[in-house]
Amino acid sequence: MTSFPKQLIAGYQTFTSERLPTEQSRFRELSEKGQSPEVMVIGCCDSRVSPEVIFDASPGELFVVRNIANLVPVYQPDGGAHGVSAALEYAVQVLKVKHIVILGHAQCGGIRAFVDNAAPLSPGDFIGRWMSMFIKPDEKVEIRNHETIVDFATRIEKAAVFRSLENLMTFPFVSSKVAKGELELHGAYFGVAVGSLSVLDQAAKEFLPVSQAKAS
C-alpha cells in the first residue's frame, strides 16, 4: 500500500479538531439539502490562487472550476468531452447561480508558456493545445514595441479574462439568462505577491482595485 501524503493527513486532523466542530451543522445541512451556491468561480489550477481562500468562502458558498489559465472554451456541442462546459451547464441550469466570475492571476504558468511559445512537455502537447483556444483563427498575439516580457505576460493574463467572458456568451443557456437579468458575468485579477484583487469594469474595459468595485 502506498503512503498517503502526510501533510494531507495532518491537515485533515487539524480540520476535524478545529474547523469541523464549528461548522458541523453547516456540513450536515449541505448533506441533507444539497448545495445552492449563488456564485460560480472559474479559476486557474495554480496552487497559489485558491478562490475559497481569496474570498474567504465557507462550504457550499462557491461552485469552483479550475483549469490551466482559467479559460472558458467556446460553445461546441460536438459530441466530445468538455469538462468546463459540463460544469458551466450544471452551475447555470441546475444550481442556477446568479454570478459567474472569471478569476485571472499574476505569474500564470499557462500564460507564460503561451507567450514564450514553450516546447511541448509531452507528445500530446496538452497544455499547448489547451492554450491555443485562447486565440481566434487568424488572430496574432505578439509582444509590443518597448514591452517587457513580464508586461506582455501580464497583458495576456488579463486578456484571457476578457476572452473567457466573451466565450461564456457563446453558450445559449448563459447568454439567454444574461439577457433576462438572471445571471451576471464578472472578471477579476489576483496579484499573488501582495494578495491584491482588481475587478473588471466591463464598460471601461479595465481592471480597478476591488475597493472601487460596485457590489451586486
mmCIF file of C-alpha atoms in Angstrom:
data_model
loop_
_atom_site.group_PDB
_atom_site.id
_atom_site.type_symbol
_atom_site.label_atom_id
_atom_site.label_comp_id
_atom_site.label_asym_id
_atom_site.label_seq_id
_atom_site.Cartn_x
_atom_site.Cartn_y
_atom_site.Cartn_z
ATOM 1 C CA MET A 1 0.000 0.000 0.000
ATOM 2 C CA THR A 2 1.384 3.411 -0.937
ATOM 3 C CA SER A 3 1.685 6.038 1.764
ATOM 4 C CA PHE A 4 -0.811 8.884 1.759
ATOM 5 C CA PRO A 5 0.745 12.399 1.796
ATOM 6 C CA LYS A 6 1.464 13.164 5.443
ATOM 7 C CA GLN A 7 0.692 16.861 5.068
ATOM 8 C CA LEU A 8 -2.833 15.968 3.952
ATOM 9 C CA ILE A 9 -3.332 13.717 6.956
ATOM 10 C CA ALA A 10 -2.053 16.465 9.259
ATOM 11 C CA GLY A 11 -4.297 18.998 7.559
ATOM 12 C CA TYR A 12 -7.335 16.761 7.913
ATOM 13 C CA GLN A 13 -6.612 16.211 11.586
ATOM 14 C CA THR A 14 -6.487 19.981 12.089
ATOM 15 C CA PHE A 15 -9.738 20.321 10.143
ATOM 16 C CA THR A 16 -11.536 17.754 12.314
ATOM 17 C CA SER A 17 -10.224 19.197 15.575
ATOM 18 C CA GLU A 18 -10.602 22.912 14.836
ATOM 19 C CA ARG A 19 -12.876 23.787 11.917
ATOM 20 C CA LEU A 20 -15.308 20.894 11.709
ATOM 21 C CA PRO A 21 -16.692 21.308 15.254
ATOM 22 C CA THR A 22 -17.706 24.900 14.481
ATOM 23 C CA GLU A 23 -19.190 24.054 11.052
ATOM 24 C CA GLN A 24 -20.658 20.589 11.669
ATOM 25 C CA SER A 25 -24.215 21.874 11.394
ATOM 26 C CA ARG A 26 -23.383 23.552 8.084
ATOM 27 C CA PHE A 27 -21.937 20.347 6.623
ATOM 28 C CA ARG A 28 -24.948 18.379 7.846
ATOM 29 C CA GLU A 29 -27.323 20.874 6.257
ATOM 30 C CA LEU A 30 -25.432 20.743 2.962
ATOM 31 C CA SER A 31 -25.528 16.960 3.075
ATOM 32 C CA GLU A 32 -29.281 16.866 3.619
ATOM 33 C CA LYS A 33 -30.458 19.782 1.474
ATOM 34 C CA GLY A 34 -27.755 19.861 -1.186
ATOM 35 C CA GLN A 35 -25.725 22.812 -2.391
ATOM 36 C CA SER A 36 -27.135 26.136 -3.576
ATOM 37 C CA PRO A 37 -24.209 28.485 -4.221
ATOM 38 C CA GLU A 38 -25.029 31.776 -5.903
ATOM 39 C CA VAL A 39 -21.539 32.224 -7.344
ATOM 40 C CA MET A 40 -19.504 30.142 -9.776
ATOM 41 C CA VAL A 41 -15.784 30.893 -9.995
ATOM 42 C CA ILE A 42 -13.718 29.744 -12.955
ATOM 43 C CA GLY A 43 -10.118 29.967 -11.850
ATOM 44 C CA CYS A 44 -6.659 28.606 -12.563
ATOM 45 C CA CYS A 45 -5.207 25.333 -11.258
ATOM 46 C CA ASP A 46 -2.299 27.308 -9.795
ATOM 47 C CA SER A 47 -1.883 26.244 -6.160
ATOM 48 C CA ARG A 48 -1.285 29.864 -5.111
ATOM 49 C CA VAL A 49 -4.693 31.022 -6.303
ATOM 50 C CA SER A 50 -7.432 29.302 -4.321
ATOM 51 C CA PRO A 51 -10.824 31.023 -4.769
ATOM 52 C CA GLU A 52 -12.093 29.673 -1.455
ATOM 53 C CA VAL A 53 -9.125 31.237 0.341
ATOM 54 C CA ILE A 54 -9.134 34.525 -1.578
ATOM 55 C CA PHE A 55 -12.848 35.085 -0.983
ATOM 56 C CA ASP A 56 -12.873 33.542 2.497
ATOM 57 C CA ALA A 57 -15.711 31.254 1.449
ATOM 58 C CA SER A 58 -17.450 28.760 3.690
ATOM 59 C CA PRO A 59 -18.521 25.289 2.498
ATOM 60 C CA GLY A 60 -21.304 25.484 -0.077
ATOM 61 C CA GLU A 61 -20.785 29.159 -0.982
ATOM 62 C CA LEU A 62 -18.783 28.811 -4.204
ATOM 63 C CA PHE A 63 -19.064 26.428 -7.132
ATOM 64 C CA VAL A 64 -15.472 26.315 -8.358
ATOM 65 C CA VAL A 65 -13.936 25.061 -11.588
ATOM 66 C CA ARG A 66 -10.188 25.309 -12.076
ATOM 67 C CA ASN A 67 -8.151 24.702 -15.193
ATOM 68 C CA ILE A 68 -4.927 25.873 -16.816
ATOM 69 C CA ALA A 69 -5.118 29.684 -17.199
ATOM 70 C CA ASN A 70 -8.790 29.956 -16.140
ATOM 71 C CA LEU A 71 -10.007 29.567 -19.719
ATOM 72 C CA VAL A 72 -13.555 29.049 -20.966
ATOM 73 C CA PRO A 73 -13.869 27.405 -24.387
ATOM 74 C CA VAL A 74 -16.449 28.467 -26.947
ATOM 75 C CA TYR A 75 -19.750 26.606 -27.032
ATOM 76 C CA GLN A 76 -19.019 23.449 -29.004
ATOM 77 C CA PRO A 77 -21.738 20.756 -28.875
ATOM 78 C CA ASP A 78 -19.729 18.339 -30.984
ATOM 79 C CA GLY A 79 -20.134 15.143 -29.008
ATOM 80 C CA GLY A 80 -16.725 15.488 -27.378
ATOM 81 C CA ALA A 81 -15.971 15.543 -23.657
ATOM 82 C CA HIS A 82 -15.887 19.123 -22.385
ATOM 83 C CA GLY A 83 -15.237 19.428 -18.647
ATOM 84 C CA VAL A 84 -15.550 23.191 -18.281
ATOM 85 C CA SER A 85 -18.674 23.258 -20.431
ATOM 86 C CA ALA A 86 -20.235 20.462 -18.372
ATOM 87 C CA ALA A 87 -19.540 22.302 -15.110
ATOM 88 C CA LEU A 88 -20.916 25.505 -16.602
ATOM 89 C CA GLU A 89 -24.058 23.723 -17.748
ATOM 90 C CA TYR A 90 -24.621 22.288 -14.273
ATOM 91 C CA ALA A 91 -23.961 25.581 -12.498
ATOM 92 C CA VAL A 92 -26.342 27.576 -14.709
ATOM 93 C CA GLN A 93 -29.064 25.052 -15.432
ATOM 94 C CA VAL A 94 -29.235 23.106 -12.170
ATOM 95 C CA LEU A 95 -27.727 25.264 -9.435
ATOM 96 C CA LYS A 96 -29.000 28.439 -11.122
ATOM 97 C CA VAL A 97 -26.047 30.535 -9.985
ATOM 98 C CA LYS A 98 -26.542 34.276 -10.192
ATOM 99 C CA HIS A 99 -22.913 35.212 -10.833
ATOM 100 C CA ILE A 100 -20.009 33.743 -12.790
ATOM 101 C CA VAL A 101 -16.541 35.118 -12.007
ATOM 102 C CA ILE A 102 -13.503 34.540 -14.222
ATOM 103 C CA LEU A 103 -10.544 34.812 -11.859
ATOM 104 C CA GLY A 104 -7.230 35.506 -13.586
ATOM 105 C CA HIS A 105 -3.943 35.966 -11.780
ATOM 106 C CA ALA A 106 -0.349 37.158 -11.987
ATOM 107 C CA GLN A 107 2.556 34.838 -12.827
ATOM 108 C CA CYS A 108 0.268 32.345 -14.597
ATOM 109 C CA GLY A 109 2.320 29.416 -15.859
ATOM 110 C CA GLY A 110 -0.086 28.596 -18.666
ATOM 111 C CA ILE A 111 0.007 32.135 -19.982
ATOM 112 C CA ARG A 112 3.785 32.269 -19.665
ATOM 113 C CA ALA A 113 4.090 29.035 -21.658
ATOM 114 C CA PHE A 114 1.889 30.618 -24.306
ATOM 115 C CA VAL A 115 3.803 33.895 -24.587
ATOM 116 C CA ASP A 116 7.139 32.057 -24.566
ATOM 117 C CA ASN A 117 5.869 29.630 -27.207
ATOM 118 C CA ALA A 118 7.258 26.890 -24.994
ATOM 119 C CA ALA A 119 8.101 23.471 -26.408
ATOM 120 C CA PRO A 120 5.570 20.669 -25.713
ATOM 121 C CA LEU A 121 6.087 18.889 -22.412
ATOM 122 C CA SER A 122 4.876 15.610 -23.891
ATOM 123 C CA PRO A 123 3.933 14.217 -27.306
ATOM 124 C CA GLY A 124 0.305 15.096 -26.544
ATOM 125 C CA ASP A 125 1.138 18.794 -26.036
ATOM 126 C CA PHE A 126 -1.953 19.063 -23.880
ATOM 127 C CA ILE A 127 -1.030 22.486 -22.493
ATOM 128 C CA GLY A 128 -0.247 23.875 -25.924
ATOM 129 C CA ARG A 129 -3.492 22.580 -27.393
ATOM 130 C CA TRP A 130 -5.478 23.886 -24.432
ATOM 131 C CA MET A 131 -3.919 27.333 -24.640
ATOM 132 C CA SER A 132 -4.471 27.504 -28.391
ATOM 133 C CA MET A 133 -8.198 28.048 -27.869
ATOM 134 C CA PHE A 134 -7.321 31.416 -26.340
ATOM 135 C CA ILE A 135 -6.631 32.651 -29.871
ATOM 136 C CA LYS A 136 -9.221 33.157 -32.581
ATOM 137 C CA PRO A 137 -8.461 31.877 -36.091
ATOM 138 C CA ASP A 138 -6.066 34.206 -37.908
ATOM 139 C CA GLU A 139 -5.518 36.249 -34.723
ATOM 140 C CA LYS A 140 -1.957 37.181 -33.816
ATOM 141 C CA VAL A 141 -0.783 37.876 -30.282
ATOM 142 C CA GLU A 142 2.643 39.450 -30.191
ATOM 143 C CA ILE A 143 4.799 41.448 -27.831
ATOM 144 C CA ARG A 144 4.550 45.193 -28.431
ATOM 145 C CA ASN A 145 7.404 47.609 -29.012
ATOM 146 C CA HIS A 146 9.114 48.614 -25.764
ATOM 147 C CA GLU A 147 7.064 45.996 -23.832
ATOM 148 C CA THR A 148 8.969 43.694 -21.475
ATOM 149 C CA ILE A 149 8.176 40.003 -21.421
ATOM 150 C CA VAL A 150 6.738 40.443 -17.918
ATOM 151 C CA ASP A 151 4.447 43.242 -19.079
ATOM 152 C CA PHE A 152 3.479 41.171 -22.099
ATOM 153 C CA ALA A 153 2.551 38.223 -19.892
ATOM 154 C CA THR A 154 0.532 40.454 -17.566
ATOM 155 C CA ARG A 155 -1.365 41.911 -20.509
ATOM 156 C CA ILE A 156 -2.195 38.446 -21.801
ATOM 157 C CA GLU A 157 -3.201 37.217 -18.329
ATOM 158 C CA LYS A 158 -5.792 39.983 -18.258
ATOM 159 C CA ALA A 159 -6.745 39.436 -21.893
ATOM 160 C CA ALA A 160 -7.522 35.814 -21.026
ATOM 161 C CA VAL A 161 -10.199 37.038 -18.632
ATOM 162 C CA PHE A 162 -11.767 39.130 -21.411
ATOM 163 C CA ARG A 163 -11.662 36.200 -23.834
ATOM 164 C CA SER A 164 -13.227 33.807 -21.344
ATOM 165 C CA LEU A 165 -16.041 36.266 -20.655
ATOM 166 C CA GLU A 166 -16.542 36.585 -24.404
ATOM 167 C CA ASN A 167 -16.623 32.805 -24.797
ATOM 168 C CA LEU A 168 -19.144 32.450 -21.997
ATOM 169 C CA MET A 169 -21.628 34.394 -24.089
ATOM 170 C CA THR A 170 -21.418 31.799 -26.873
ATOM 171 C CA PHE A 171 -23.314 29.372 -24.612
ATOM 172 C CA PRO A 172 -27.045 29.841 -25.320
ATOM 173 C CA PHE A 173 -28.064 28.964 -21.768
ATOM 174 C CA VAL A 174 -25.677 31.635 -20.474
ATOM 175 C CA SER A 175 -26.462 34.433 -22.924
ATOM 176 C CA SER A 176 -30.223 33.965 -22.510
ATOM 177 C CA LYS A 177 -30.025 34.310 -18.726
ATOM 178 C CA VAL A 178 -27.715 37.310 -19.013
ATOM 179 C CA ALA A 179 -30.239 38.947 -21.358
ATOM 180 C CA LYS A 180 -33.036 38.315 -18.852
ATOM 181 C CA GLY A 181 -31.000 39.763 -15.976
ATOM 182 C CA GLU A 182 -30.917 36.396 -14.215
ATOM 183 C CA LEU A 183 -27.140 35.980 -14.480
ATOM 184 C CA GLU A 184 -24.188 38.374 -14.236
ATOM 185 C CA LEU A 185 -20.682 37.790 -15.575
ATOM 186 C CA HIS A 186 -17.604 39.230 -13.880
ATOM 187 C CA GLY A 187 -13.849 39.357 -14.305
ATOM 188 C CA ALA A 188 -11.213 39.640 -11.576
ATOM 189 C CA TYR A 189 -7.420 39.540 -11.340
ATOM 190 C CA PHE A 190 -5.393 38.411 -8.324
ATOM 191 C CA GLY A 191 -1.884 39.652 -7.583
ATOM 192 C CA VAL A 192 -0.118 36.737 -5.944
ATOM 193 C CA ALA A 193 2.802 38.629 -4.406
ATOM 194 C CA VAL A 194 0.756 41.139 -2.406
ATOM 195 C CA GLY A 195 -2.653 39.467 -2.372
ATOM 196 C CA SER A 196 -4.277 42.289 -4.324
ATOM 197 C CA LEU A 197 -7.586 41.894 -6.125
ATOM 198 C CA SER A 198 -8.818 44.017 -9.002
ATOM 199 C CA VAL A 199 -12.241 43.745 -10.600
ATOM 200 C CA LEU A 200 -13.050 44.251 -14.258
ATOM 201 C CA ASP A 201 -15.060 47.336 -15.121
ATOM 202 C CA GLN A 202 -16.562 45.996 -18.332
ATOM 203 C CA ALA A 203 -17.769 49.402 -19.518
ATOM 204 C CA ALA A 204 -14.321 50.962 -19.149
ATOM 205 C CA LYS A 205 -12.605 47.691 -20.130
ATOM 206 C CA GLU A 206 -10.079 47.972 -17.335
ATOM 207 C CA PHE A 207 -9.347 46.326 -14.010
ATOM 208 C CA LEU A 208 -9.928 48.510 -10.979
ATOM 209 C CA PRO A 209 -8.990 47.923 -7.323
ATOM 210 C CA VAL A 210 -11.668 45.958 -5.520
ATOM 211 C CA SER A 211 -12.214 48.981 -3.262
ATOM 212 C CA GLN A 212 -13.665 50.780 -6.296
ATOM 213 C CA ALA A 213 -15.868 47.891 -7.395
ATOM 214 C CA LYS A 214 -19.637 48.152 -7.260
ATOM 215 C CA ALA A 215 -21.143 45.259 -5.316
ATOM 216 C CA SER A 216 -24.162 43.424 -6.679
#
